[in-house]
GROMACS .gro file of N, CA, C and O in nm:
model
  292
    1GLN      N    1   1.113   1.733  -0.482
    1GLN     CA    2   0.978   1.657  -0.442
    1GLN      C    3   1.098   1.591  -0.243
    1GLN      O    4   1.166   1.575  -0.289
    2SER      N    5   1.014   1.555  -0.161
    2SER     CA    6   1.046   1.557  -0.039
    2SER      C    7   0.923   1.459   0.006
    2SER      O    8   0.836   1.449  -0.062
    3PHE      N    9   1.000   1.352   0.160
    3PHE     CA   10   0.890   1.342   0.224
    3PHE      C   11   0.814   1.394   0.270
    3PHE      O   12   0.898   1.507   0.349
    4GLN      N   13   0.715   1.350   0.327
    4GLN     CA   14   0.622   1.447   0.431
    4GLN      C   15   0.555   1.340   0.512
    4GLN      O   16   0.573   1.278   0.496
    5VAL      N   17   0.568   1.391   0.613
    5VAL     CA   18   0.570   1.350   0.756
    5VAL      C   19   0.487   1.424   0.861
    5VAL      O   20   0.536   1.557   0.890
    6ASP      N   21   0.413   1.371   0.910
    6ASP     CA   22   0.303   1.450   1.047
    6ASP      C   23   0.432   1.431   1.145
    6ASP      O   24   0.477   1.280   1.241
    7THR      N   25   0.469   1.521   1.225
    7THR     CA   26   0.561   1.497   1.260
    7THR      C   27   0.509   1.450   1.442
    7THR      O   28   0.619   1.522   1.523
    8LEU      N   29   0.390   1.534   1.442
    8LEU     CA   30   0.320   1.489   1.571
    8LEU      C   31   0.243   1.405   1.617
    8LEU      O   32   0.211   1.344   1.490
    9ALA      N   33   0.300   1.276   1.641
    9ALA     CA   34   0.256   1.161   1.653
    9ALA      C   35   0.219   1.062   1.758
    9ALA      O   36   0.248   1.136   1.923
   10GLN      N   37   0.122   0.950   1.777
   10GLN     CA   38   0.106   0.882   1.896
   10GLN      C   39   0.073   0.747   1.870
   10GLN      O   40   0.226   0.715   1.921
   11ASN      N   41   0.053   0.650   1.807
   11ASN     CA   42   0.026   0.543   1.822
   11ASN      C   43   0.126   0.514   1.714
   11ASN      O   44   0.157   0.387   1.682
   12GLU      N   45   0.131   0.553   1.565
   12GLU     CA   46   0.243   0.547   1.491
   12GLU      C   47   0.269   0.670   1.413
   12GLU      O   48   0.152   0.810   1.405
   13LEU      N   49   0.365   0.661   1.342
   13LEU     CA   50   0.404   0.767   1.259
   13LEU      C   51   0.382   0.733   1.098
   13LEU      O   52   0.405   0.632   1.043
   14LEU      N   53   0.329   0.882   1.012
   14LEU     CA   54   0.251   0.888   0.878
   14LEU      C   55   0.405   0.930   0.821
   14LEU      O   56   0.424   1.031   0.877
   15VAL      N   57   0.465   0.867   0.691
   15VAL     CA   58   0.539   0.950   0.595
   15VAL      C   59   0.470   0.907   0.431
   15VAL      O   60   0.446   0.801   0.453
   16ASN      N   61   0.443   1.007   0.386
   16ASN     CA   62   0.408   0.981   0.295
   16ASN      C   63   0.522   0.992   0.167
   16ASN      O   64   0.603   1.114   0.184
   17ALA      N   65   0.575   0.893   0.083
   17ALA     CA   66   0.733   0.915   0.036
   17ALA      C   67   0.717   0.907  -0.115
   17ALA      O   68   0.626   0.843  -0.176
   18PRO      N   69   0.825   0.995  -0.225
   18PRO     CA   70   0.776   0.998  -0.334
   18PRO      C   71   0.855   0.881  -0.392
   18PRO      O   72   0.843   0.860  -0.523
   19GLU      N   73   0.925   0.810  -0.348
   19GLU     CA   74   1.002   0.659  -0.364
   19GLU      C   75   1.019   0.623  -0.257
   19GLU      O   76   1.019   0.587  -0.125
   20ILE      N   77   1.057   0.449  -0.260
   20ILE     CA   78   1.079   0.359  -0.174
   20ILE      C   79   1.200   0.411  -0.108
   20ILE      O   80   1.325   0.477  -0.175
   21PHE      N   81   1.258   0.350   0.029
   21PHE     CA   82   1.351   0.437   0.120
   21PHE      C   83   1.337   0.334   0.272
   21PHE      O   84   1.244   0.243   0.267
   22GLN      N   85   1.453   0.386   0.336
   22GLN     CA   86   1.490   0.304   0.415
   22GLN      C   87   1.473   0.417   0.547
   22GLN      O   88   1.494   0.549   0.532
   23TYR      N   89   1.434   0.401   0.657
   23TYR     CA   90   1.433   0.481   0.776
   23TYR      C   91   1.484   0.440   0.902
   23TYR      O   92   1.516   0.295   0.950
   24GLY      N   93   1.528   0.540   1.006
   24GLY     CA   94   1.564   0.466   1.088
   24GLY      C   95   1.515   0.631   1.215
   24GLY      O   96   1.518   0.722   1.185
   25VAL      N   97   1.477   0.536   1.303
   25VAL     CA   98   1.442   0.604   1.423
   25VAL      C   99   1.527   0.625   1.556
   25VAL      O  100   1.544   0.499   1.601
   26ASP      N  101   1.541   0.763   1.627
   26ASP     CA  102   1.633   0.750   1.717
   26ASP      C  103   1.590   0.828   1.833
   26ASP      O  104   1.492   0.921   1.819
   27GLU      N  105   1.629   0.824   1.932
   27GLU     CA  106   1.604   0.858   2.047
   27GLU      C  107   1.652   1.005   2.049
   27GLU      O  108   1.783   1.017   1.986
   28ALA      N  109   1.604   1.076   2.149
   28ALA     CA  110   1.697   1.210   2.172
   28ALA      C  111   1.841   1.187   2.176
   28ALA      O  112   1.906   1.290   2.144
   29ASN      N  113   1.879   1.134   2.257
   29ASN     CA  114   2.006   1.105   2.286
   29ASN      C  115   2.116   1.052   2.199
   29ASN      O  116   2.233   1.020   2.200
   30GLY      N  117   2.047   0.978   2.080
   30GLY     CA  118   2.064   0.958   1.943
   30GLY      C  119   2.061   0.794   1.929
   30GLY      O  120   2.154   0.731   1.848
   31ARG      N  121   2.033   0.694   2.028
   31ARG     CA  122   2.062   0.567   2.029
   31ARG      C  123   1.899   0.543   1.921
   31ARG      O  124   1.819   0.541   1.934
   32LEU      N  125   1.971   0.465   1.818
   32LEU     CA  126   1.890   0.397   1.664
   32LEU      C  127   1.783   0.249   1.801
   32LEU      O  128   1.851   0.244   1.816
   33ILE      N  129   1.688   0.282   1.796
   33ILE     CA  130   1.591   0.224   1.819
   33ILE      C  131   1.490   0.090   1.696
   33ILE      O  132   1.457   0.042   1.821
   34MET      N  133   1.517   0.170   1.621
   34MET     CA  134   1.427   0.098   1.512
   34MET      C  135   1.435   0.152   1.378
   34MET      O  136   1.528   0.261   1.350
   35LYS      N  137   1.428   0.063   1.305
   35LYS     CA  138   1.482   0.114   1.110
   35LYS      C  139   1.400   0.008   1.044
   35LYS      O  140   1.302  -0.107   1.082
   36GLY      N  141   1.368   0.075   0.927
   36GLY     CA  142   1.285  -0.045   0.852
   36GLY      C  143   1.297   0.031   0.712
   36GLY      O  144   1.402   0.111   0.656
   37ASN      N  145   1.247  -0.068   0.636
   37ASN     CA  146   1.212   0.025   0.495
   37ASN      C  147   1.025  -0.001   0.439
   37ASN      O  148   0.970  -0.011   0.485
   38GLY      N  149   1.070   0.185   0.354
   38GLY     CA  150   0.931   0.205   0.326
   38GLY      C  151   0.885   0.191   0.194
   38GLY      O  152   1.018   0.197   0.105
   39LYS      N  153   0.780   0.203   0.136
   39LYS     CA  154   0.729   0.226   0.022
   39LYS      C  155   0.715   0.340  -0.023
   39LYS      O  156   0.652   0.472   0.040
   40ASN      N  157   0.671   0.393  -0.195
   40ASN     CA  158   0.602   0.508  -0.223
   40ASN      C  159   0.514   0.493  -0.209
   40ASN      O  160   0.361   0.412  -0.206
   41GLY      N  161   0.440   0.670  -0.161
   41GLY     CA  162   0.297   0.659  -0.127
   41GLY      C  163   0.326   0.636   0.002
   41GLY      O  164   0.394   0.677   0.114
   42LEU      N  165   0.184   0.628   0.144
   42LEU     CA  166   0.157   0.627   0.240
   42LEU      C  167   0.154   0.553   0.291
   42LEU      O  168   0.155   0.414   0.311
   43ASN      N  169   0.312   0.590   0.413
   43ASN     CA  170   0.339   0.425   0.553
   43ASN      C  171   0.344   0.467   0.692
   43ASN      O  172   0.336   0.513   0.675
   44HIS      N  173   0.294   0.389   0.749
   44HIS     CA  174   0.298   0.393   0.825
   44HIS      C  175   0.404   0.323   0.964
   44HIS      O  176   0.397   0.163   0.942
   45ILE      N  177   0.428   0.373   1.038
   45ILE     CA  178   0.532   0.373   1.103
   45ILE      C  179   0.513   0.288   1.310
   45ILE      O  180   0.442   0.414   1.327
   46ASN      N  181   0.504   0.233   1.307
   46ASN     CA  182   0.441   0.178   1.469
   46ASN      C  183   0.487   0.197   1.561
   46ASN      O  184   0.664   0.199   1.547
   47LEU      N  185   0.474   0.288   1.625
   47LEU     CA  186   0.512   0.358   1.755
   47LEU      C  187   0.485   0.298   1.941
   47LEU      O  188   0.537   0.340   2.016
   48GLN      N  189   0.355   0.205   1.851
   48GLN     CA  190   0.323   0.173   2.025
   48GLN      C  191   0.416   0.053   2.142
   48GLN      O  192   0.540  -0.008   2.061
   49GLY      N  193   0.465   0.082   2.298
   49GLY     CA  194   0.465   0.052   2.315
   49GLY      C  195   0.629   0.176   2.337
   49GLY      O  196   0.719   0.140   2.432
   50LYS      N  197   0.634   0.303   2.242
   50LYS     CA  198   0.732   0.366   2.278
   50LYS      C  199   0.691   0.481   2.365
   50LYS      O  200   0.591   0.525   2.348
   51PRO      N  201   0.798   0.532   2.442
   51PRO     CA  202   0.737   0.626   2.515
   51PRO      C  203   0.733   0.753   2.495
   51PRO      O  204   0.788   0.766   2.347
   52SER      N  205   0.651   0.856   2.533
   52SER     CA  206   0.645   0.957   2.504
   52SER      C  207   0.745   1.081   2.471
   52SER      O  208   0.848   1.059   2.569
   53GLY      N  209   0.739   1.223   2.430
   53GLY     CA  210   0.883   1.222   2.400
   53GLY      C  211   0.926   1.258   2.245
   53GLY      O  212   0.826   1.225   2.194
   54ILE      N  213   1.072   1.318   2.261
   54ILE     CA  214   1.107   1.363   2.139
   54ILE      C  215   1.196   1.259   2.040
   54ILE      O  216   1.312   1.177   2.112
   55TYR      N  217   1.156   1.195   1.938
   55TYR     CA  218   1.263   1.130   1.840
   55TYR      C  219   1.349   1.197   1.691
   55TYR      O  220   1.256   1.311   1.692
   56VAL      N  221   1.394   1.112   1.640
   56VAL     CA  222   1.462   1.193   1.538
   56VAL      C  223   1.469   1.059   1.452
   56VAL      O  224   1.457   0.966   1.445
   57LEU      N  225   1.370   1.136   1.317
   57LEU     CA  226   1.333   1.021   1.195
   57LEU      C  227   1.474   1.050   1.101
   57LEU      O  228   1.445   1.144   1.044
   58GLN      N  229   1.515   0.975   1.085
   58GLN     CA  230   1.586   0.963   0.959
   58GLN      C  231   1.560   0.904   0.810
   58GLN      O  232   1.492   0.841   0.823
   59LEU      N  233   1.522   0.919   0.724
   59LEU     CA  234   1.468   0.906   0.559
   59LEU      C  235   1.597   0.927   0.472
   59LEU      O  236   1.635   1.077   0.455
   60ILE      N  237   1.555   0.777   0.411
   60ILE     CA  238   1.713   0.808   0.301
   60ILE      C  239   1.647   0.667   0.165
   60ILE      O  240   1.605   0.627   0.220
   61SER      N  241   1.686   0.809   0.110
   61SER     CA  242   1.656   0.717  -0.065
   61SER      C  243   1.716   0.661  -0.161
   61SER      O  244   1.866   0.751  -0.122
   62ASN      N  245   1.747   0.705  -0.249
   62ASN     CA  246   1.792   0.698  -0.368
   62ASN      C  247   1.874   0.853  -0.389
   62ASN      O  248   1.992   0.915  -0.394
   63ASN      N  249   1.742   0.968  -0.431
   63ASN     CA  250   1.771   1.043  -0.451
   63ASN      C  251   1.752   1.157  -0.311
   63ASN      O  252   1.779   1.273  -0.308
   64LEU      N  253   1.720   1.149  -0.206
   64LEU     CA  254   1.682   1.151  -0.120
   64LEU      C  255   1.728   1.159   0.029
   64LEU      O  256   1.719   1.054   0.068
   65LYS      N  257   1.794   1.214   0.103
   65LYS     CA  258   1.785   1.237   0.256
   65LYS      C  259   1.717   1.308   0.360
   65LYS      O  260   1.749   1.447   0.359
   66GLN      N  261   1.674   1.295   0.431
   66GLN     CA  262   1.591   1.386   0.514
   66GLN      C  263   1.548   1.373   0.700
   66GLN      O  264   1.563   1.224   0.691
   67THR      N  265   1.570   1.460   0.741
   67THR     CA  266   1.564   1.397   0.910
   67THR      C  267   1.483   1.418   0.974
   67THR      O  268   1.430   1.603   0.946
   68GLU      N  269   1.370   1.462   1.007
   68GLU     CA  270   1.202   1.514   1.144
   68GLU      C  271   1.242   1.484   1.256
   68GLU      O  272   1.299   1.355   1.282
   69ARG      N  273   1.227   1.573   1.349
   69ARG     CA  274   1.195   1.560   1.466
   69ARG      C  275   1.075   1.590   1.489
   69ARG      O  276   1.002   1.579   1.474
   70ILE      N  277   1.075   1.452   1.600
   70ILE     CA  278   0.929   1.382   1.589
   70ILE      C  279   0.864   1.378   1.731
   70ILE      O  280   0.980   1.350   1.803
   71LEU      N  281   0.769   1.489   1.775
   71LEU     CA  282   0.751   1.424   1.916
   71LEU      C  283   0.574   1.366   1.960
   71LEU      O  284   0.517   1.338   1.864
   72ARG      N  285   0.653   1.246   1.995
   72ARG     CA  286   0.504   1.152   2.073
   72ARG      C  287   0.440   1.144   2.144
   72ARG      O  288   0.489   1.180   2.307
   73GLN      N  289   0.316   1.193   2.159
   73GLN     CA  290   0.220   1.226   2.241
   73GLN      C  291   0.241   1.123   2.332
   73GLN      O  292   0.231   1.009   2.346
   0.00000   0.00000   0.00000
């Protein structure tokens, strides 16, 4: 199993998770700009106020570690 992530985002990022997890959102230069926790199922991570561009989403749970590149339009 893995996290399912919509890699094209506007005001929010959608993550479908098989279990509870922690996340971090980095700018393209590697600077952490946001972190939090998510639950099993569909999660909405708010990107309002963040500029358009490329971000890196790191997802970590007990059994999984996944990194996704996100394009905020």
